[in-house]
PDB file of C-alpha atoms in Angstrom:
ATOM      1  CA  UNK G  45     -16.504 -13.738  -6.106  1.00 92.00           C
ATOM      2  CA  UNK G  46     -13.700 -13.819  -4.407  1.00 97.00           C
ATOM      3  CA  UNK G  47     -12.935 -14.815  -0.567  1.00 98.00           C
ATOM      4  CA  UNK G  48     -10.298 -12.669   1.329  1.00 98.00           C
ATOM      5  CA  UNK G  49      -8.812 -13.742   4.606  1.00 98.00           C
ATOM      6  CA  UNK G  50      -7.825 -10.240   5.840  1.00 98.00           C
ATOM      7  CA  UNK G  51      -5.335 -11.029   8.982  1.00 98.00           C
ATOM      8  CA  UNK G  52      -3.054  -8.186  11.056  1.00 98.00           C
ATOM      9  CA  UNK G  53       0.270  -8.871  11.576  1.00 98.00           C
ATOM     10  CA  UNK G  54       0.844 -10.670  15.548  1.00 98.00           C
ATOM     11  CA  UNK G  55       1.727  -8.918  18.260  1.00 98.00           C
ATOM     12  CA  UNK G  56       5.176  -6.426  18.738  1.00 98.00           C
ATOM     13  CA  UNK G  57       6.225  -4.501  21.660  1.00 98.00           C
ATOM     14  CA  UNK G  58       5.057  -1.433  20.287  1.00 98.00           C
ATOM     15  CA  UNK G  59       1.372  -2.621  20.146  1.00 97.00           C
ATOM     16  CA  UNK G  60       1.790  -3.390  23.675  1.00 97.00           C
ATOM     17  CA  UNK G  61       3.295  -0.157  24.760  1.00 96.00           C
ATOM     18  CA  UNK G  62       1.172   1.798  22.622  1.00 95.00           C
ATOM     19  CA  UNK G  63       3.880   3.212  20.679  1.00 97.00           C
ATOM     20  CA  UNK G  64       3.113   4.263  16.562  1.00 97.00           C
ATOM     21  CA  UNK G  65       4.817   1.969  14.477  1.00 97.00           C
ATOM     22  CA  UNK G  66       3.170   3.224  10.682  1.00 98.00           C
ATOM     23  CA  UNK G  67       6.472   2.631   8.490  1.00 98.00           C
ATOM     24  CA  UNK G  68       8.793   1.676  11.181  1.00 97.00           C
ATOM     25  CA  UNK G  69       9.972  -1.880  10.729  1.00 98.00           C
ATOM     26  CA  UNK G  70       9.471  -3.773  13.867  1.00 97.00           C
ATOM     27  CA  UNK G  71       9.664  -7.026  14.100  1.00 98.00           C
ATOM     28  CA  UNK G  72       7.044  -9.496  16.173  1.00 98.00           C
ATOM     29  CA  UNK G  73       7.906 -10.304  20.206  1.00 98.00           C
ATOM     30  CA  UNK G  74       7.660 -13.621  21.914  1.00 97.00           C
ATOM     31  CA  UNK G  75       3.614 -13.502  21.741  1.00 96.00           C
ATOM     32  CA  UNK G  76       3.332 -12.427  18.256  1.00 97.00           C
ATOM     33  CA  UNK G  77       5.442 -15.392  17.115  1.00 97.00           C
ATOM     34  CA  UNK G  78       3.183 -17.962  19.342  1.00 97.00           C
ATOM     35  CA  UNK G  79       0.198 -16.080  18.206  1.00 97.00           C
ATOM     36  CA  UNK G  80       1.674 -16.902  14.400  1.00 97.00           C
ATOM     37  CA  UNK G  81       1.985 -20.365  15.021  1.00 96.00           C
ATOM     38  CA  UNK G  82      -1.445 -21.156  16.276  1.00 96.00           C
ATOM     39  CA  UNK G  83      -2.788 -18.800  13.208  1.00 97.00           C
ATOM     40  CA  UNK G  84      -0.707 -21.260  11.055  1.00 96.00           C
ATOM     41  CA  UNK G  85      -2.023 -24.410  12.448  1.00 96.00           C
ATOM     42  CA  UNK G  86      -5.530 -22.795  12.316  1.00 96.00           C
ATOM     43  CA  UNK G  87      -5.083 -22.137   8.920  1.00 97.00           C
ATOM     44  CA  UNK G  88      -3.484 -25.482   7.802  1.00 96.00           C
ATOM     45  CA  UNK G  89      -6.181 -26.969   6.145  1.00 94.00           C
ATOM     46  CA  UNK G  90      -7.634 -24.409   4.367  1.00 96.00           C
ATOM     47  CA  UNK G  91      -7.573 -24.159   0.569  1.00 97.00           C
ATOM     48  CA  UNK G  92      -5.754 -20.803  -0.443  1.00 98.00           C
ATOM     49  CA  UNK G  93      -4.681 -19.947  -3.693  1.00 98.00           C
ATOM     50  CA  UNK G  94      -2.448 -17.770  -2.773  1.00 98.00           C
ATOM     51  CA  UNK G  95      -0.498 -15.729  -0.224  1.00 98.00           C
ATOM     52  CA  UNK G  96       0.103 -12.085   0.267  1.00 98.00           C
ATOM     53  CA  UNK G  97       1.776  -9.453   2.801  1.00 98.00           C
ATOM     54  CA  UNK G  98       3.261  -6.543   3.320  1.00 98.00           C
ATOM     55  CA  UNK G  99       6.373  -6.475   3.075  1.00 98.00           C
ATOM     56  CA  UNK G 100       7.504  -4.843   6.795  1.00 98.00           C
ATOM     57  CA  UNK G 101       8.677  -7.231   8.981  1.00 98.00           C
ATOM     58  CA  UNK G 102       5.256  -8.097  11.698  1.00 98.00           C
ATOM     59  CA  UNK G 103       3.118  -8.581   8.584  1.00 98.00           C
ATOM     60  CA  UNK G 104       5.913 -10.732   6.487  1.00 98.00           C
ATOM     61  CA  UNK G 105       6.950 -12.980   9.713  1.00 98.00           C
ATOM     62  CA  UNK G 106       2.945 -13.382  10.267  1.00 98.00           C
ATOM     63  CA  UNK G 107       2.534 -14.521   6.874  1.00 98.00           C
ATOM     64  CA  UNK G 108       5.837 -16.916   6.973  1.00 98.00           C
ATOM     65  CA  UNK G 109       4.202 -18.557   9.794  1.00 97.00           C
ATOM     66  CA  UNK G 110       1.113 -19.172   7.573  1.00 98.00           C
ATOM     67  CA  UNK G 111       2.889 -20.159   4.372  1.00 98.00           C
ATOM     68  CA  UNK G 112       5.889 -22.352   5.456  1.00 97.00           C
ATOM     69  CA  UNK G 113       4.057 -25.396   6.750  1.00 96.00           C
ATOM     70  CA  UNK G 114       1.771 -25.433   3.640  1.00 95.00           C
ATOM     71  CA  UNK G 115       4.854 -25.303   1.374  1.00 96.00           C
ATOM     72  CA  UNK G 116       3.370 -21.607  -0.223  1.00 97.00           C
ATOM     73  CA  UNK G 117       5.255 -18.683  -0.968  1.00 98.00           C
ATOM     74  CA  UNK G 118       4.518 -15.478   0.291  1.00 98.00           C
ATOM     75  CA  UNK G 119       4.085 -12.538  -2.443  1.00 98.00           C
ATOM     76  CA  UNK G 120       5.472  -8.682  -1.261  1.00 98.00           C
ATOM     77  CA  UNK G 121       3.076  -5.923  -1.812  1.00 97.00           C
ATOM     78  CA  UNK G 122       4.121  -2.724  -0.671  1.00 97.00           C
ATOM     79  CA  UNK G 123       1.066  -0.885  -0.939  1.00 98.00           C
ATOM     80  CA  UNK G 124      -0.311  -3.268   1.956  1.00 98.00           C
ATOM     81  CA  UNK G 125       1.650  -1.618   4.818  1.00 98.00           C
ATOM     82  CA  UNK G 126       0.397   0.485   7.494  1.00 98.00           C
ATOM     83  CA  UNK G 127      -0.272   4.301   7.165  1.00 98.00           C
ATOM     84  CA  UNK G 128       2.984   6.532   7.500  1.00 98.00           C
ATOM     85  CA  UNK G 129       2.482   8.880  10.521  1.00 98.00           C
ATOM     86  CA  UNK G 130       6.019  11.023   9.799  1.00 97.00           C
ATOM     87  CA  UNK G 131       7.415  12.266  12.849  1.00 97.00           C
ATOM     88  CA  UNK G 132       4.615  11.109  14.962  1.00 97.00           C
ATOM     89  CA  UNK G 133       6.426   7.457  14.741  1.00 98.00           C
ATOM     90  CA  UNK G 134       7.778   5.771  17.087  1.00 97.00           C
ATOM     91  CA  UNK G 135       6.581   8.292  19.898  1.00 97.00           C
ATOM     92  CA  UNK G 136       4.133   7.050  22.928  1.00 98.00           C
ATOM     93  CA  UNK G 137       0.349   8.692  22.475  1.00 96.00           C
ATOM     94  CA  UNK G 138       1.557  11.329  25.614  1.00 97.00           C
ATOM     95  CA  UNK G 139       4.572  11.961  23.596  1.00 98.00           C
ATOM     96  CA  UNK G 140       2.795  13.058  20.452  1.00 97.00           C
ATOM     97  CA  UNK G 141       0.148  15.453  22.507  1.00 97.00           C
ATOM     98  CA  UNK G 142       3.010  17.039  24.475  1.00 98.00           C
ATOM     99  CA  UNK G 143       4.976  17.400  20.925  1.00 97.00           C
ATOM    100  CA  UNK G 144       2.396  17.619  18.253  1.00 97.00           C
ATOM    101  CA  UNK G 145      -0.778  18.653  19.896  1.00 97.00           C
ATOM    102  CA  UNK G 146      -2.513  20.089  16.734  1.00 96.00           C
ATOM    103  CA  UNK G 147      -1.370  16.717  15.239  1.00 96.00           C
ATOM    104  CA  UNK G 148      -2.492  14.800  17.710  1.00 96.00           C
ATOM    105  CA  UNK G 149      -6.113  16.625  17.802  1.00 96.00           C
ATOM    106  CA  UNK G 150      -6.424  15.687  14.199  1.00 95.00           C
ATOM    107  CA  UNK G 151      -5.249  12.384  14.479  1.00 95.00           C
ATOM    108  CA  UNK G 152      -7.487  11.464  17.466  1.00 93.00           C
ATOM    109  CA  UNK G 153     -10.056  13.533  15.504  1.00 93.00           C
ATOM    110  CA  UNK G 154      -9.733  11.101  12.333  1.00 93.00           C
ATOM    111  CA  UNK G 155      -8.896  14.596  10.164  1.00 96.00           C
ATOM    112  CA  UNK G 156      -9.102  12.621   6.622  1.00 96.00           C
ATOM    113  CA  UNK G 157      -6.838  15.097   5.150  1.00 97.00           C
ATOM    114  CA  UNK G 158      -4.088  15.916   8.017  1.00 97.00           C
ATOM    115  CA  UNK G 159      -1.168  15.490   6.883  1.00 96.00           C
ATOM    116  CA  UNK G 160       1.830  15.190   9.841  1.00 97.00           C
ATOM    117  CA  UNK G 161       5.179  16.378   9.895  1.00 96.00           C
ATOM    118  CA  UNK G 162       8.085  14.477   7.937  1.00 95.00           C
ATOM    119  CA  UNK G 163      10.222  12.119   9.973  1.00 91.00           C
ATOM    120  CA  UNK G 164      12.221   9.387   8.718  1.00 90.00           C
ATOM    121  CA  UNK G 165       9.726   8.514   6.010  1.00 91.00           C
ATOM    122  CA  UNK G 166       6.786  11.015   4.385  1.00 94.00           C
ATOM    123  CA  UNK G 167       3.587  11.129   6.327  1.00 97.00           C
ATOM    124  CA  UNK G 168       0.373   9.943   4.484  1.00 97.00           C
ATOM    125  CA  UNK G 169      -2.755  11.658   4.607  1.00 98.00           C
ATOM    126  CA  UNK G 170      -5.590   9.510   6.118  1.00 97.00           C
ATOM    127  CA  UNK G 171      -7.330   9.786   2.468  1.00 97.00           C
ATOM    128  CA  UNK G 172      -4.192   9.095   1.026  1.00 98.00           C
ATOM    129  CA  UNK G 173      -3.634   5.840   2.796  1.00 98.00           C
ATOM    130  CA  UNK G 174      -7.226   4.789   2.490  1.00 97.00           C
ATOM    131  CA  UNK G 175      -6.972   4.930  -0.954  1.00 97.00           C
ATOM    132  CA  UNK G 176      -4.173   3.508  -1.606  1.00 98.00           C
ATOM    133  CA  UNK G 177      -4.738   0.034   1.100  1.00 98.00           C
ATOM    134  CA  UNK G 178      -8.153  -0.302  -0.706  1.00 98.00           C
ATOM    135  CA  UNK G 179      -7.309  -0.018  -4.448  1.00 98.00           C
ATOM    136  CA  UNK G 180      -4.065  -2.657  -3.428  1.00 98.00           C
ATOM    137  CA  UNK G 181      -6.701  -5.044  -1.882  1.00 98.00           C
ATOM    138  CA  UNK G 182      -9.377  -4.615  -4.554  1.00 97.00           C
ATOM    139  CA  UNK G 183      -6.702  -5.370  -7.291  1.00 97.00           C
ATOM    140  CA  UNK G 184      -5.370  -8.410  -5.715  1.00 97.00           C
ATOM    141  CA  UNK G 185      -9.076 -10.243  -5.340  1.00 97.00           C
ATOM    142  CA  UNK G 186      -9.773  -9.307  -8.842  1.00 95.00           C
ATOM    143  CA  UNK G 187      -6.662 -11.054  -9.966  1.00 95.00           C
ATOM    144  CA  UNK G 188      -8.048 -13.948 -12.696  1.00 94.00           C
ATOM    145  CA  UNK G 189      -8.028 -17.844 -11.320  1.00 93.00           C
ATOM    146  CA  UNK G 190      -8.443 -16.555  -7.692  1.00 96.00           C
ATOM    147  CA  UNK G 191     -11.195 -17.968  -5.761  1.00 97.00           C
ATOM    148  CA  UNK G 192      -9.486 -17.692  -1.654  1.00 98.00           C
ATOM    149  CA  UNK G 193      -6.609 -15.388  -0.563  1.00 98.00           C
ATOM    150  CA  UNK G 194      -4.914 -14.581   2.433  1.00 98.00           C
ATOM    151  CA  UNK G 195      -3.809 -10.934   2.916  1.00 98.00           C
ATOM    152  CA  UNK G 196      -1.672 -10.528   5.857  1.00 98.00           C
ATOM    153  CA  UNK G 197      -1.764  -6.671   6.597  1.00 98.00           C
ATOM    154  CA  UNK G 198      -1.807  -4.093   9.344  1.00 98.00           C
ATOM    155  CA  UNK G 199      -4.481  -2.302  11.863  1.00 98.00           C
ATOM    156  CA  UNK G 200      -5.105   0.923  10.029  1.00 97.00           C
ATOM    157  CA  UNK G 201      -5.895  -1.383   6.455  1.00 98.00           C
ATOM    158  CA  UNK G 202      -8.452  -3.500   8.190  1.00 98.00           C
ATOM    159  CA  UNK G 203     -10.037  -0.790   9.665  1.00 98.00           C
ATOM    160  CA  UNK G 204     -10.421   0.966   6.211  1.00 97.00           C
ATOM    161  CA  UNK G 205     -11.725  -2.154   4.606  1.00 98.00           C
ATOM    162  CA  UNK G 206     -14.452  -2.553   7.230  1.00 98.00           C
ATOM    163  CA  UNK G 207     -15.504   1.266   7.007  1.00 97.00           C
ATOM    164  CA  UNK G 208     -15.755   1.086   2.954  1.00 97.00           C
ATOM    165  CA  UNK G 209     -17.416  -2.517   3.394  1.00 97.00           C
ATOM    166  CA  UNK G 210     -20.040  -0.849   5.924  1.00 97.00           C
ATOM    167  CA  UNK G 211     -19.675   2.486   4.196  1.00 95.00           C
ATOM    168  CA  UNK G 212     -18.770   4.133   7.167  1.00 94.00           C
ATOM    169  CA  UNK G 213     -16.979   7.713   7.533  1.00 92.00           C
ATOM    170  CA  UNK G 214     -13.739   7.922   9.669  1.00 92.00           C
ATOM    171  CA  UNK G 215     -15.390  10.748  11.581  1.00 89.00           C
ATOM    172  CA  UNK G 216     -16.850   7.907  13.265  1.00 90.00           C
ATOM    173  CA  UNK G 217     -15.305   6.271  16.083  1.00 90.00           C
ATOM    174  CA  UNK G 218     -14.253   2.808  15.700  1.00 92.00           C
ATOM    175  CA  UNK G 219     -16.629   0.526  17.287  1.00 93.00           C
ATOM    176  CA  UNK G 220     -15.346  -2.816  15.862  1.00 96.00           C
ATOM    177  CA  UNK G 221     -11.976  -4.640  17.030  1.00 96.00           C
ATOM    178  CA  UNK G 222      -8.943  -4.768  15.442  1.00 97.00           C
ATOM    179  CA  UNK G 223      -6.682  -8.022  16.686  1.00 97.00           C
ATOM    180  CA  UNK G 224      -3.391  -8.849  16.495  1.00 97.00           C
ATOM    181  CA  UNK G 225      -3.287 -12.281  14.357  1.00 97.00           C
ATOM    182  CA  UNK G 226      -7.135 -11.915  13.777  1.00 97.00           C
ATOM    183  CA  UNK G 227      -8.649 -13.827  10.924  1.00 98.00           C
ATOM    184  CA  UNK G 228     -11.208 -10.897   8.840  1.00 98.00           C
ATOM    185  CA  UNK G 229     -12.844 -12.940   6.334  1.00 98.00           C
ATOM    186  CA  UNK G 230     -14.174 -10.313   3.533  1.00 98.00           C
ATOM    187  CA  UNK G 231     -15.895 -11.019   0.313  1.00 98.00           C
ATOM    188  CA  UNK G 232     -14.935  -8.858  -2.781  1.00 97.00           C
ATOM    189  CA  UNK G 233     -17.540  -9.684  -6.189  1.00 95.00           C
ATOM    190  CA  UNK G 234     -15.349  -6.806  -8.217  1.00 93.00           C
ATOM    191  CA  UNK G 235     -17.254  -3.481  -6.993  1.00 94.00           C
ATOM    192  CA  UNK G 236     -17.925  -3.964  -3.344  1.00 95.00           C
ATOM    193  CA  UNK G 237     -16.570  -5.442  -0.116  1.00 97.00           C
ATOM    194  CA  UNK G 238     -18.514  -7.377   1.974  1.00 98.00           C
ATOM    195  CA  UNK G 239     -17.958  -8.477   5.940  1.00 98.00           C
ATOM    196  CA  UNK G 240     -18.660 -12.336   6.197  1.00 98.00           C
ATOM    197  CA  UNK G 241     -16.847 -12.852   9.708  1.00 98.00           C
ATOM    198  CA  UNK G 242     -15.101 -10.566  11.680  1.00 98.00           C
ATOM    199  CA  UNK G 243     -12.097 -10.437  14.499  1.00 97.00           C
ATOM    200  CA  UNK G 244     -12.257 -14.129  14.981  1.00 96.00           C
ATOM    201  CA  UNK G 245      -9.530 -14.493  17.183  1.00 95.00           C
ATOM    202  CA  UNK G 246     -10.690 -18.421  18.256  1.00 94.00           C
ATOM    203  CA  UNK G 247      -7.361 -19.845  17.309  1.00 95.00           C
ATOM    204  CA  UNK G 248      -5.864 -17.628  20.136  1.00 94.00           C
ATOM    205  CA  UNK G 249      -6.111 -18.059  24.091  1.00 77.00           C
ATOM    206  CA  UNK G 250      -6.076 -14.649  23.956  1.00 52.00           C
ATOM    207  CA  UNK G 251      -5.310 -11.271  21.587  1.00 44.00           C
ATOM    208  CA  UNK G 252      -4.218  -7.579  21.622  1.00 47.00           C
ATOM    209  CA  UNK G 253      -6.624  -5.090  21.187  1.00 45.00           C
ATOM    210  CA  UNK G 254      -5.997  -2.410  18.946  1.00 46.00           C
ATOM    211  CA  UNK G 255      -7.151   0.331  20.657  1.00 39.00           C
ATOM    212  CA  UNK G 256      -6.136   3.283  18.961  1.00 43.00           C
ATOM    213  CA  UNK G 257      -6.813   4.016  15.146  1.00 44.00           C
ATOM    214  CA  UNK G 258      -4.260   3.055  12.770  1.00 43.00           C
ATOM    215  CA  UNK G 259      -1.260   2.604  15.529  1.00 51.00           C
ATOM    216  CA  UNK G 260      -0.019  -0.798  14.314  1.00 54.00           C
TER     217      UNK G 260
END
């Protein structure tokens, strides 16, 4: 059995404006790094054996903050970033439904198999994504000698985990939060996930709701 501290990245002024990040690097603002340093003084004292992150820049600075002042390193895995959205990046949620509104109809729509068009990077199918964020998850917990590991992730991975832990379809609409510099602790015995606590946000005087699905 293995323990997984599921965390999103903190804050970045495209959560707060509501703007689709996916692949786009941006970095954390002012209250995602404060929000980073009470997650790392939260987390102090906590036996981890080890430390993993995407590797765009909200989730790695997130897990810096966690891994510096317990002298840890923190390992890269690519497959833990965010869904890629295409052309639908970087645009404000009017901005896609004046540009894209088929897009955006399947997108609010949670259309498993839309697939946007290209922008800077190649869009991801919701299946696609899914997949992949849940097989990179699975096969970190089942690494041998692992008992406790922190996962330091996006919006649109935690919300797959928690609808394959609950075995919920993504035609449903999302009725658990999704915090900036949350703490999602998740149990994984080698077949199944399983939700021990969820959106604990108590280190924090306050957090940023995800409200949209997969925007961060």
């Amino acid at each position: 059995m293995t323990e997984i501290l599921l965390i999103r990245h903190g804050e970045t002024d495209w959560n707060v404006e509501k703007r689709l990040q996916g692949h786009t690097d941006i970095d954390l603002n002012r209250e995602g790094v404060r929000q980073v340093a009470a997650l790392g003084r939260a987390l102090l004292d906590e036996p981890l054996d080890a430390i993993f992150s995407s590797d765009l820049k909200r989730a790695l600075g997130t897990a810096q903050g966690i891994a510096i002042p317990r002298g840890m390193s923190v390992q890269l895995h690519k497959d833990l970033r965010e869904r890629c959205f295409g052309a639908l990046e970087g645009l404000l949620h009017p901005e896609i439904h004046a540009r894209y509104p088929d897009e955006y109809t399947a997108w609010k729509g949670r259309d498993i198999d839309a697939r946007y068009p290209p922008g800077e990077f190649h869009a991801e199918t919701l299946r696609e994504f899914s997949t992949r964020a849940i097989a990179a998850i699975a096969g970190l917990a089942n690494t041998p000698g692992y008992r406790k590991i922190a996962i330091v992730t996006h919006g649109g991975v935690l919300d797959s985990v928690y609808r394959h832990a609950k075995s919920m379809g993504y035609e449903h609409p999302r009725d658990f939060d999704v915090l900036n510099a949350s703490i999602n602790r998740v149990s994984w015995d080698g077949a199944h996930f399983q939700i021990l606590k969820w959106a604990d946000v108590a280190h924090l005087a306050h957090a940023t709701l995800d409200e949209s699905d997969n925007a961060a």
